[in-house]
Short mmCIF file of C-alpha atoms in Angstrom, two decimals:
data_model
loop_
_atom_site.label_atom_id
_atom_site.label_comp_id
_atom_site.label_asym_id
_atom_site.label_seq_id
_atom_site.Cartn_x
_atom_site.Cartn_y
_atom_site.Cartn_z
CA MET A 1 0.00 0.00 0.00
CA SER A 2 1.28 3.43 -0.84
CA ASN A 3 2.20 5.73 2.03
CA ASN A 4 0.31 8.52 0.30
CA GLY A 5 -2.94 6.57 0.23
CA PRO A 6 -4.60 8.25 3.24
CA LEU A 7 -3.53 11.67 1.99
CA GLU A 8 -4.94 10.94 -1.45
CA GLU A 9 -8.20 9.76 0.09
CA ALA A 10 -8.31 12.84 2.29
CA ASN A 11 -7.87 15.06 -0.77
CA VAL A 12 -10.87 13.62 -2.60
CA PRO A 13 -13.51 15.49 -0.56
CA LEU A 14 -11.45 18.68 -0.84
CA LEU A 15 -11.45 18.39 -4.62
CA LYS A 16 -15.17 17.75 -4.57
CA ASP A 17 -15.73 20.75 -2.30
CA SER A 18 -13.58 22.90 -4.59
CA SER A 19 -15.57 21.72 -7.60
CA LEU A 20 -18.84 22.49 -5.81
CA THR A 21 -17.54 25.93 -4.84
CA VAL A 22 -16.65 26.78 -8.44
CA LYS A 23 -20.02 25.48 -9.61
CA SER A 24 -21.78 27.49 -6.91
CA LYS A 25 -19.89 30.64 -7.95
CA ASP A 26 -20.78 30.07 -11.59
CA GLU A 27 -24.44 29.59 -10.71
CA ASN A 28 -24.37 32.67 -8.52
CA LEU A 29 -22.77 34.72 -11.32
CA ALA A 30 -25.31 33.45 -13.83
CA LYS A 31 -28.15 34.32 -11.44
CA ARG A 32 -26.77 37.82 -10.78
CA THR A 33 -26.29 38.39 -14.50
CA TRP A 34 -29.86 37.30 -15.21
CA ILE A 35 -31.27 39.58 -12.48
CA GLU A 36 -29.19 42.55 -13.65
CA SER A 37 -30.09 41.88 -17.30
CA LYS A 38 -33.78 41.97 -16.41
CA LYS A 39 -33.33 45.31 -14.62
CA LEU A 40 -31.33 46.66 -17.53
CA TRP A 41 -33.72 45.49 -20.25
CA TYR A 42 -36.69 46.87 -18.33
CA ILE A 43 -35.17 50.27 -19.12
CA VAL A 44 -33.39 49.48 -22.39
CA GLY A 45 -36.23 47.64 -24.16
CA PRO A 46 -38.78 50.50 -24.11
CA ALA A 47 -35.91 53.00 -24.53
CA ILE A 48 -34.85 51.31 -27.79
CA PHE A 49 -38.42 51.46 -29.07
CA SER A 50 -38.96 55.10 -28.07
CA ARG A 51 -35.63 56.19 -29.56
CA LEU A 52 -36.22 54.24 -32.76
CA ALA A 53 -39.68 55.78 -33.02
CA SER A 54 -38.32 59.31 -32.48
CA TYR A 55 -35.45 58.83 -34.91
CA SER A 56 -37.72 57.14 -37.43
CA MET A 57 -39.61 60.41 -37.69
CA LEU A 58 -36.42 62.02 -39.00
CA VAL A 59 -35.76 59.02 -41.28
CA ILE A 60 -39.30 59.11 -42.69
CA THR A 61 -38.95 62.82 -43.38
CA GLN A 62 -35.63 62.22 -45.13
CA ALA A 63 -37.08 59.33 -47.16
CA PHE A 64 -39.98 61.51 -48.36
CA ALA A 65 -37.52 64.24 -49.35
CA GLY A 66 -35.27 61.74 -51.16
CA HIS A 67 -38.07 60.81 -53.53
CA LEU A 68 -38.71 64.49 -54.29
CA GLY A 69 -35.19 64.90 -55.77
CA ASP A 70 -31.45 64.98 -55.01
CA LEU A 71 -31.50 68.67 -54.05
CA GLU A 72 -34.42 68.16 -51.65
CA LEU A 73 -32.69 65.14 -50.10
CA ALA A 74 -29.47 67.15 -49.63
CA ALA A 75 -31.42 70.07 -48.06
CA ILE A 76 -33.34 67.89 -45.59
CA SER A 77 -30.15 65.92 -44.83
CA ILE A 78 -28.22 69.10 -44.03
CA SER A 79 -31.12 70.43 -41.93
CA ASN A 80 -31.57 67.19 -39.98
CA ASN A 81 -27.97 66.06 -39.65
CA VAL A 82 -26.17 69.39 -39.31
CA ILE A 83 -28.52 72.19 -38.15
CA ILE A 84 -30.91 70.11 -36.01
CA GLY A 85 -28.02 67.83 -35.11
CA PHE A 86 -25.99 70.80 -33.85
CA VAL A 87 -28.63 72.07 -31.41
CA LEU A 88 -29.96 68.59 -30.56
CA GLY A 89 -26.53 67.46 -29.41
CA LEU A 90 -26.18 70.39 -27.01
CA LEU A 91 -29.75 70.27 -25.64
CA LEU A 92 -29.76 66.49 -25.33
CA GLY A 93 -26.48 66.67 -23.46
CA MET A 94 -27.72 69.40 -21.12
CA ALA A 95 -30.86 67.38 -20.36
CA SER A 96 -28.70 64.37 -19.50
CA ALA A 97 -27.72 66.16 -16.28
CA LEU A 98 -31.10 64.92 -15.06
CA GLU A 99 -29.92 61.34 -15.53
CA THR A 100 -27.24 61.97 -12.90
CA LEU A 101 -29.35 64.06 -10.52
CA CYS A 102 -32.70 62.29 -10.81
CA GLY A 103 -31.12 58.83 -10.99
CA GLN A 104 -29.08 59.30 -7.82
CA ALA A 105 -31.94 61.02 -5.97
CA PHE A 106 -34.34 58.22 -6.94
CA GLY A 107 -31.85 55.59 -5.75
CA ALA A 108 -31.52 57.48 -2.46
CA LYS A 109 -35.37 57.70 -2.21
CA LYS A 110 -35.34 61.52 -2.18
CA TYR A 111 -38.35 61.57 -4.49
CA TYR A 112 -39.44 65.18 -4.00
CA MET A 113 -36.17 66.41 -5.50
CA LEU A 114 -36.96 64.98 -8.96
CA GLY A 115 -39.81 67.40 -9.74
CA VAL A 116 -37.67 70.42 -8.85
CA TYR A 117 -34.80 69.13 -10.99
CA LEU A 118 -37.21 68.72 -13.93
CA GLN A 119 -38.41 72.33 -13.69
CA ARG A 120 -34.85 73.64 -13.41
CA SER A 121 -33.94 71.76 -16.55
CA TRP A 122 -36.93 73.27 -18.42
CA ILE A 123 -35.80 76.78 -17.44
CA VAL A 124 -32.17 76.23 -18.45
CA LEU A 125 -32.99 74.50 -21.75
CA PHE A 126 -35.63 77.05 -22.78
CA ILE A 127 -33.18 79.91 -22.30
CA CYS A 128 -30.61 77.94 -24.27
CA CYS A 129 -33.16 77.42 -27.09
CA VAL A 130 -33.70 81.18 -27.34
CA LEU A 131 -29.95 81.79 -27.50
CA LEU A 132 -29.59 79.17 -30.26
CA LEU A 133 -32.22 80.70 -32.58
CA PRO A 134 -29.57 82.40 -34.82
CA VAL A 135 -28.44 78.89 -35.86
CA TYR A 136 -31.76 78.57 -37.73
CA LEU A 137 -32.19 82.17 -38.82
CA TYR A 138 -28.71 82.50 -40.35
CA ALA A 139 -28.27 78.92 -41.57
CA THR A 140 -27.97 79.85 -45.27
CA PRO A 141 -25.02 82.29 -45.02
CA VAL A 142 -23.23 80.03 -42.52
CA LEU A 143 -23.59 77.00 -44.79
CA LYS A 144 -22.28 79.01 -47.76
CA LEU A 145 -19.36 80.17 -45.64
CA LEU A 146 -18.62 76.52 -44.79
CA GLY A 147 -18.41 75.69 -48.49
CA GLN A 148 -21.81 74.15 -49.21
CA PRO A 149 -23.20 74.60 -52.76
CA THR A 150 -25.42 77.70 -53.09
CA ASP A 151 -28.64 75.86 -53.99
CA VAL A 152 -28.20 73.35 -51.15
CA ALA A 153 -27.39 76.12 -48.63
CA GLU A 154 -30.41 78.24 -49.59
CA MET A 155 -32.91 75.39 -49.49
CA SER A 156 -31.42 74.06 -46.23
CA GLY A 157 -31.74 77.52 -44.64
CA MET A 158 -35.38 77.81 -45.74
CA VAL A 159 -36.16 74.36 -44.30
CA ALA A 160 -34.40 75.24 -41.02
CA VAL A 161 -36.66 78.25 -40.38
CA TRP A 162 -39.72 76.02 -40.66
CA MET A 163 -38.20 73.72 -38.02
CA ILE A 164 -38.05 76.33 -35.24
CA PRO A 165 -41.15 74.92 -33.43
CA LEU A 166 -39.38 71.53 -33.42
CA HIS A 167 -36.38 73.25 -31.85
CA PHE A 168 -38.40 74.50 -28.85
CA SER A 169 -40.02 71.11 -28.31
CA PHE A 170 -36.58 69.75 -27.37
CA ALA A 171 -36.46 71.99 -24.28
CA PHE A 172 -39.52 70.26 -22.82
CA GLN A 173 -39.32 66.78 -24.32
CA PHE A 174 -35.74 65.85 -23.33
CA PRO A 175 -36.05 66.69 -19.60
CA LEU A 176 -39.45 64.95 -19.38
CA GLN A 177 -38.04 61.80 -20.93
CA ARG A 178 -35.12 61.65 -18.50
CA PHE A 179 -37.38 62.49 -15.55
CA LEU A 180 -39.60 59.49 -16.37
CA GLN A 181 -36.68 57.28 -17.30
CA SER A 182 -34.94 57.73 -13.95
CA GLN A 183 -38.13 56.46 -12.26
CA LEU A 184 -38.17 53.38 -14.54
CA LYS A 185 -41.37 54.57 -16.25
CA THR A 186 -40.03 53.59 -19.65
CA LEU A 187 -43.21 51.91 -20.87
CA VAL A 188 -44.97 55.28 -20.73
CA ILE A 189 -42.23 56.81 -22.89
CA ALA A 190 -42.59 53.95 -25.40
CA CYS A 191 -46.39 54.31 -25.63
CA VAL A 192 -46.24 58.06 -26.21
CA SER A 193 -43.50 57.54 -28.81
CA LEU A 194 -45.72 55.08 -30.69
CA VAL A 195 -48.57 57.60 -30.81
CA ALA A 196 -46.21 60.32 -32.03
CA LEU A 197 -44.81 58.03 -34.75
CA LEU A 198 -48.31 57.23 -36.02
CA VAL A 199 -49.16 60.94 -36.07
CA HIS A 200 -45.96 61.62 -38.01
CA ILE A 201 -46.73 58.98 -40.65
CA PHE A 202 -50.25 60.34 -41.14
CA VAL A 203 -49.15 64.00 -41.30
CA SER A 204 -46.31 63.13 -43.72
CA TRP A 205 -48.77 61.37 -46.05
CA LEU A 206 -51.22 64.29 -45.76
CA PHE A 207 -48.73 67.13 -46.34
CA VAL A 208 -46.47 65.52 -48.97
CA TYR A 209 -48.75 63.26 -51.02
CA ARG A 210 -52.23 64.70 -50.58
CA MET A 211 -51.49 68.43 -50.22
CA GLN A 212 -48.20 68.28 -52.19
CA LEU A 213 -46.42 70.86 -50.03
CA GLY A 214 -42.99 69.65 -51.18
CA VAL A 215 -39.86 69.95 -49.08
CA ILE A 216 -41.47 72.50 -46.71
CA GLY A 217 -44.26 70.00 -46.03
CA THR A 218 -41.73 67.32 -45.09
CA ALA A 219 -40.04 69.71 -42.65
CA VAL A 220 -43.29 70.87 -41.00
CA THR A 221 -44.36 67.28 -40.20
CA LEU A 222 -41.62 67.05 -37.57
CA ASN A 223 -43.14 69.97 -35.63
CA PHE A 224 -46.39 68.06 -35.11
CA SER A 225 -44.88 64.73 -34.07
CA TRP A 226 -42.30 66.08 -31.62
CA TRP A 227 -44.82 68.29 -29.85
CA VAL A 228 -47.05 65.23 -29.50
CA LEU A 229 -44.12 63.62 -27.67
CA ALA A 230 -43.60 66.58 -25.34
CA LEU A 231 -47.28 67.16 -24.55
CA GLY A 232 -47.99 63.43 -24.16
CA HIS A 233 -45.27 62.99 -21.56
CA PHE A 234 -46.30 66.13 -19.70
CA ALA A 235 -49.96 65.03 -19.64
CA TYR A 236 -48.93 61.76 -17.98
CA VAL A 237 -46.80 63.55 -15.36
CA ALA A 238 -49.30 66.35 -14.60
CA CYS A 239 -52.34 64.06 -14.45
CA GLY A 240 -51.10 61.94 -11.56
CA GLY A 241 -48.69 59.51 -13.22
CA CYS A 242 -45.85 60.49 -10.85
CA PRO A 243 -47.48 61.26 -7.46
CA LEU A 244 -44.25 60.92 -5.47
CA THR A 245 -42.02 63.03 -7.72
CA TRP A 246 -44.39 65.64 -9.19
CA THR A 247 -46.36 67.86 -6.84
CA GLY A 248 -46.85 70.80 -9.20
CA PHE A 249 -44.85 73.84 -10.19
CA SER A 250 -42.59 75.28 -7.52
CA LEU A 251 -40.59 78.50 -7.03
CA GLU A 252 -37.78 76.30 -5.68
CA ALA A 253 -36.96 75.59 -9.34
CA PHE A 254 -35.43 79.07 -9.55
CA SER A 255 -33.11 78.49 -6.57
CA GLY A 256 -29.73 76.83 -6.99
CA LEU A 257 -29.85 77.41 -10.74
CA TRP A 258 -26.16 78.22 -11.09
CA GLU A 259 -25.01 74.83 -9.76
CA PHE A 260 -27.55 73.20 -12.04
CA VAL A 261 -26.35 75.23 -15.03
CA LYS A 262 -22.75 74.12 -14.43
CA LEU A 263 -23.64 70.42 -14.41
CA SER A 264 -25.97 70.88 -17.41
CA ALA A 265 -23.24 72.73 -19.30
CA ALA A 266 -20.70 69.98 -18.58
CA SER A 267 -23.21 67.35 -19.73
CA GLY A 268 -24.04 69.42 -22.81
CA VAL A 269 -20.41 69.85 -23.82
CA MET A 270 -19.67 66.16 -23.23
CA LEU A 271 -22.47 64.87 -25.45
CA CYS A 272 -22.53 67.62 -28.06
CA LEU A 273 -18.83 67.10 -28.79
CA GLU A 274 -19.72 63.47 -29.56
CA ASN A 275 -22.85 64.38 -31.49
CA TRP A 276 -21.23 67.11 -33.59
CA TYR A 277 -18.27 64.96 -34.55
CA TYR A 278 -19.95 63.08 -37.39
CA ARG A 279 -22.09 66.09 -38.32
CA ILE A 280 -18.83 67.87 -39.16
CA LEU A 281 -17.98 64.93 -41.42
CA ILE A 282 -20.97 65.87 -43.63
CA LEU A 283 -19.84 69.51 -43.78
CA MET A 284 -16.29 68.48 -44.69
CA THR A 285 -17.69 66.25 -47.44
CA GLY A 286 -19.55 69.24 -48.87
CA ASN A 287 -16.19 70.70 -49.89
CA LEU A 288 -15.21 67.69 -52.04
CA GLN A 289 -15.71 67.35 -55.79
CA ASN A 290 -19.17 66.08 -56.80
CA ALA A 291 -20.30 67.26 -53.36
CA LYS A 292 -24.03 66.69 -53.88
CA ILE A 293 -23.65 62.94 -54.48
CA ALA A 294 -21.04 62.66 -51.71
CA VAL A 295 -23.30 64.46 -49.20
CA ASP A 296 -26.31 62.34 -50.22
CA ALA A 297 -24.35 59.07 -49.87
CA LEU A 298 -22.79 60.05 -46.57
CA SER A 299 -26.14 61.29 -45.25
CA VAL A 300 -27.70 57.93 -46.06
CA CYS A 301 -24.89 56.18 -44.15
CA MET A 302 -25.19 58.59 -41.22
CA THR A 303 -28.95 58.06 -41.17
CA ILE A 304 -28.51 54.27 -41.02
CA ASN A 305 -25.82 54.71 -38.38
CA GLY A 306 -28.09 57.05 -36.43
CA TRP A 307 -30.97 54.60 -36.71
CA GLU A 308 -28.88 51.72 -35.32
CA MET A 309 -27.31 54.13 -32.82
CA MET A 310 -30.65 54.31 -31.03
CA ILE A 311 -29.85 50.88 -29.56
CA PRO A 312 -26.48 51.90 -28.00
CA LEU A 313 -28.10 55.17 -26.90
CA ALA A 314 -30.80 53.14 -25.16
CA PHE A 315 -27.99 51.28 -23.40
CA PHE A 316 -26.44 54.69 -22.65
CA ALA A 317 -29.71 55.64 -20.93
CA GLY A 318 -30.15 52.27 -19.22
CA THR A 319 -26.56 52.19 -17.97
CA GLY A 320 -26.80 55.77 -16.73
CA VAL A 321 -29.98 55.01 -14.78
CA ARG A 322 -28.71 51.71 -13.34
CA VAL A 323 -25.33 53.16 -12.31
CA ALA A 324 -26.93 56.31 -10.84
CA ASN A 325 -29.56 54.30 -8.95
CA GLU A 326 -26.96 51.93 -7.47
CA LEU A 327 -24.57 54.75 -6.54
CA GLY A 328 -27.44 56.76 -5.02
CA ALA A 329 -28.33 53.70 -2.93
CA GLY A 330 -24.67 53.42 -1.81
CA ASN A 331 -24.00 50.19 -3.72
CA GLY A 332 -20.71 50.64 -5.56
CA LYS A 333 -20.32 46.94 -6.41
CA GLY A 334 -23.83 46.93 -7.91
CA ALA A 335 -22.88 49.87 -10.17
CA LYS A 336 -19.72 48.05 -11.31
CA PHE A 337 -21.63 44.86 -12.12
CA ALA A 338 -24.34 46.81 -13.97
CA THR A 339 -21.60 48.37 -16.12
CA LYS A 340 -20.12 44.96 -17.03
CA VAL A 341 -23.48 43.47 -18.01
CA SER A 342 -24.46 46.50 -20.08
CA VAL A 343 -21.18 46.72 -22.00
CA SER A 344 -21.15 42.97 -22.76
CA THR A 345 -24.75 42.98 -24.00
CA SER A 346 -24.25 46.03 -26.20
CA ILE A 347 -21.10 44.56 -27.79
CA ILE A 348 -22.99 41.38 -28.75
CA ILE A 349 -25.68 43.49 -30.45
CA GLY A 350 -23.01 45.59 -32.18
CA VAL A 351 -21.35 42.49 -33.66
CA PHE A 352 -24.74 41.37 -35.00
CA PHE A 353 -25.35 44.66 -36.83
CA TRP A 354 -21.74 44.76 -38.08
CA SER A 355 -22.37 41.39 -39.73
CA LEU A 356 -25.69 42.58 -41.15
CA ILE A 357 -24.10 45.64 -42.82
CA MET A 358 -21.27 43.55 -44.27
CA ILE A 359 -23.72 41.04 -45.78
CA TYR A 360 -26.31 43.46 -47.20
CA HIS A 361 -24.01 46.33 -48.25
CA ASN A 362 -25.49 46.48 -51.76
CA GLU A 363 -29.07 47.12 -50.62
CA LEU A 364 -28.47 49.73 -47.88
CA ALA A 365 -29.51 52.88 -49.75
CA LEU A 366 -32.64 51.65 -51.55
CA ILE A 367 -35.13 53.07 -49.03
CA PHE A 368 -33.61 56.55 -49.33
CA SER A 369 -32.74 56.98 -52.99
CA SER A 370 -33.17 55.44 -56.42
CA SER A 371 -30.14 57.27 -57.87
CA ASP A 372 -27.50 54.84 -59.22
CA ALA A 373 -24.71 57.24 -58.28
CA VAL A 374 -25.88 57.44 -54.66
CA LEU A 375 -26.36 53.66 -54.44
CA LYS A 376 -22.79 53.01 -55.67
CA ALA A 377 -21.33 55.62 -53.34
CA VAL A 378 -23.13 54.15 -50.30
CA ASN A 379 -21.92 50.66 -51.24
CA LYS A 380 -18.30 51.89 -51.15
CA LEU A 381 -18.83 53.42 -47.69
CA SER A 382 -20.52 50.36 -46.18
CA VAL A 383 -17.34 48.91 -44.62
CA LEU A 384 -16.69 52.15 -42.73
CA LEU A 385 -20.33 52.21 -41.66
CA ALA A 386 -20.02 48.66 -40.28
CA PHE A 387 -16.94 49.50 -38.18
CA THR A 388 -18.50 52.76 -36.97
CA ILE A 389 -21.49 50.76 -35.71
CA LEU A 390 -19.17 48.24 -34.01
CA LEU A 391 -17.24 50.96 -32.14
CA ASN A 392 -20.45 52.74 -31.23
CA SER A 393 -21.69 49.62 -29.46
CA VAL A 394 -19.12 50.31 -26.71
CA GLN A 395 -18.56 54.07 -26.57
CA PRO A 396 -22.11 55.28 -25.67
CA VAL A 397 -22.40 52.68 -22.89
CA LEU A 398 -19.19 53.97 -21.31
CA SER A 399 -20.55 57.51 -21.67
CA GLY A 400 -23.66 56.27 -19.83
CA VAL A 401 -21.41 55.15 -16.97
CA ALA A 402 -19.90 58.65 -16.94
CA VAL A 403 -23.34 60.28 -16.77
CA GLY A 404 -24.56 57.94 -14.04
CA SER A 405 -21.41 58.68 -12.03
CA GLY A 406 -21.34 62.43 -12.69
CA TRP A 407 -18.04 62.47 -14.63
CA GLN A 408 -19.34 64.71 -17.40
CA SER A 409 -16.72 67.45 -17.07
CA TYR A 410 -13.81 64.97 -17.31
CA VAL A 411 -15.27 63.20 -20.32
CA ALA A 412 -15.85 66.57 -22.02
CA TYR A 413 -12.07 67.17 -22.02
CA ILE A 414 -11.44 63.64 -23.29
CA ASN A 415 -13.93 64.14 -26.12
CA LEU A 416 -12.40 67.48 -27.05
CA GLY A 417 -8.92 66.02 -27.26
CA CYS A 418 -9.78 62.75 -29.03
CA TYR A 419 -12.34 64.06 -31.49
CA TYR A 420 -11.15 67.54 -32.35
CA LEU A 421 -7.41 67.50 -31.69
CA ILE A 422 -6.78 64.00 -33.10
CA GLY A 423 -9.75 62.70 -35.13
CA LEU A 424 -10.56 65.74 -37.28
CA PRO A 425 -6.94 66.55 -38.24
CA VAL A 426 -6.33 62.88 -39.14
CA GLY A 427 -9.54 62.85 -41.20
CA ALA A 428 -8.57 66.05 -43.03
CA LEU A 429 -5.09 64.66 -43.67
CA MET A 430 -6.48 61.45 -45.16
CA GLY A 431 -9.16 63.23 -47.18
CA TRP A 432 -7.21 66.03 -48.80
CA VAL A 433 -3.46 65.45 -48.39
CA PHE A 434 -3.64 61.75 -49.30
CA HIS A 435 -6.58 62.33 -51.68
CA GLN A 436 -8.77 59.57 -50.20
CA GLY A 437 -11.95 61.68 -50.37
CA VAL A 438 -14.90 60.93 -48.12
CA MET A 439 -13.59 57.45 -47.26
CA GLY A 440 -10.32 58.91 -46.03
CA ILE A 441 -12.04 61.61 -43.96
CA TRP A 442 -14.39 59.11 -42.34
CA ALA A 443 -11.70 56.46 -41.71
CA GLY A 444 -9.44 59.04 -40.10
CA MET A 445 -12.22 60.24 -37.84
CA ILE A 446 -13.18 56.70 -36.80
CA PHE A 447 -9.74 55.33 -36.01
CA GLY A 448 -8.12 58.60 -35.03
CA GLY A 449 -10.91 59.87 -32.77
CA THR A 450 -13.63 57.40 -31.80
CA ALA A 451 -11.32 54.43 -31.23
CA VAL A 452 -8.92 56.45 -29.05
CA GLN A 453 -11.78 57.93 -27.01
CA THR A 454 -13.30 54.48 -26.46
CA LEU A 455 -9.95 53.11 -25.29
CA ILE A 456 -9.47 55.94 -22.76
CA LEU A 457 -13.00 55.58 -21.36
CA THR A 458 -12.46 51.81 -21.05
CA ILE A 459 -9.27 52.34 -19.01
CA ILE A 460 -10.97 54.92 -16.75
CA THR A 461 -13.95 52.64 -16.12
CA MET A 462 -11.74 49.62 -15.36
CA ARG A 463 -9.65 51.60 -12.86
CA CYS A 464 -12.63 53.21 -11.12
CA ASP A 465 -13.01 52.83 -7.32
CA TRP A 466 -16.75 52.21 -7.17
CA ASP A 467 -17.03 52.37 -3.38
CA LYS A 468 -15.61 55.91 -3.45
CA GLU A 469 -18.03 56.84 -6.24
CA ALA A 470 -20.92 55.61 -4.07
CA GLU A 471 -19.71 57.80 -1.19
CA LYS A 472 -19.47 60.81 -3.52
CA ALA A 473 -22.99 60.21 -4.81
CA ASN A 474 -24.34 59.97 -1.26
CA LYS A 475 -22.70 63.28 -0.31
CA HIS A 476 -23.96 64.89 -3.50
CA VAL A 477 -27.58 63.85 -2.87
CA ARG A 478 -27.41 65.06 0.75
CA LYS A 479 -25.99 68.42 -0.33
CA TRP A 480 -28.72 69.04 -2.94
CA SER A 481 -31.51 67.82 -0.67
CA GLU A 482 -30.41 70.23 2.08
CA THR A 483 -30.79 73.16 -0.34
CA LEU A 484 -34.43 72.18 -0.94
CA GLU A 485 -35.40 71.61 2.68
#
């Protein structure tokens, strides 16, 4: 008999116990992942639908314009992607301050603070809308100055003026959406978005096909649908849908505005620098030879990218809410785990859409244009579109972590450096110095800007001390609640 026999026999139970421990850990991880995924998708699912519905209104408008003619498509594309995109990026970013404030307050069960935050956001965004009016009123000369063709610039400027009511709807719609979202009332947002989409389809058919109002008719339809969104959400809030967080209008909304403005400004700069980045790509393309076809093709790609981007943006929202709620409740480990689950899920979806674009690259532009030149140009750009979508499956989720944690000011500097000090110069170098045209500009901006920014945000998130972030959130909520008491 071997001398090691008893030792070997003694080790058998230990190995079994170790095996059971590993199995138990795996089961526990799977259970936690399933629970967190359910919490995440409760927000993300309706958020995807509501964002797709809202963005589809812009896509439907662009599709109607595309079948009116190449000039009309270029004008609506410039208006939607550049002019509206410019102000939307800033206002959307400023409204995202509510994701930090309302999310953390809701997690800390300081419900009364949410209604005051909402009203402060309305005040700040409305003032900002007034200050941004020259963007619409002087769109034509600015577009000419930026090198756009005269006919495209003039029609784009005319369309922009008709979109001013849409512009003011943003000031009310964006804060309302984030106010409801932070309370996990995402099904309400989805239902209102469905109604608004149906209204938009009907009004588009009425104005463009029945009344034949042309490109102005396509622009005006957006005013109706977006105000349906704003008024629908407000009706739900004001009519008793949020009894804990909405107790009516309050003069407290005018107190502490400066602190609120600073956080809103940081949020606005952070997100608008991201949002403007690819809008600038369209403007740069307008200075190339055969600019009308190049702008049309790139606008189609940006529209498809923007359409798919609603999914990562829904994860941006869901991650921001989950991280803010967990930090507000003092659970740093919960915030970290929510981040891991959200990033992993979004990457899987991104790989799926990357594959879809690579397979169906020939058919991408058919819903927007019947022009052979545009179809061929879009086909050439499809590879860049696929990789843009893949990168964007990670970057917005990490930005959602930043919003939920209140890191907006830091990320604003990162975005400025990566996008505008690296990405744009690399894109310009590839486009004009190396004569690669729109493909060179876009490739330079993707790999010079977006990829670097994503890498930096990944490193910051991985090195984050989540327990300290939970302590900061707790102090922040206490500080703001004391100002309201």
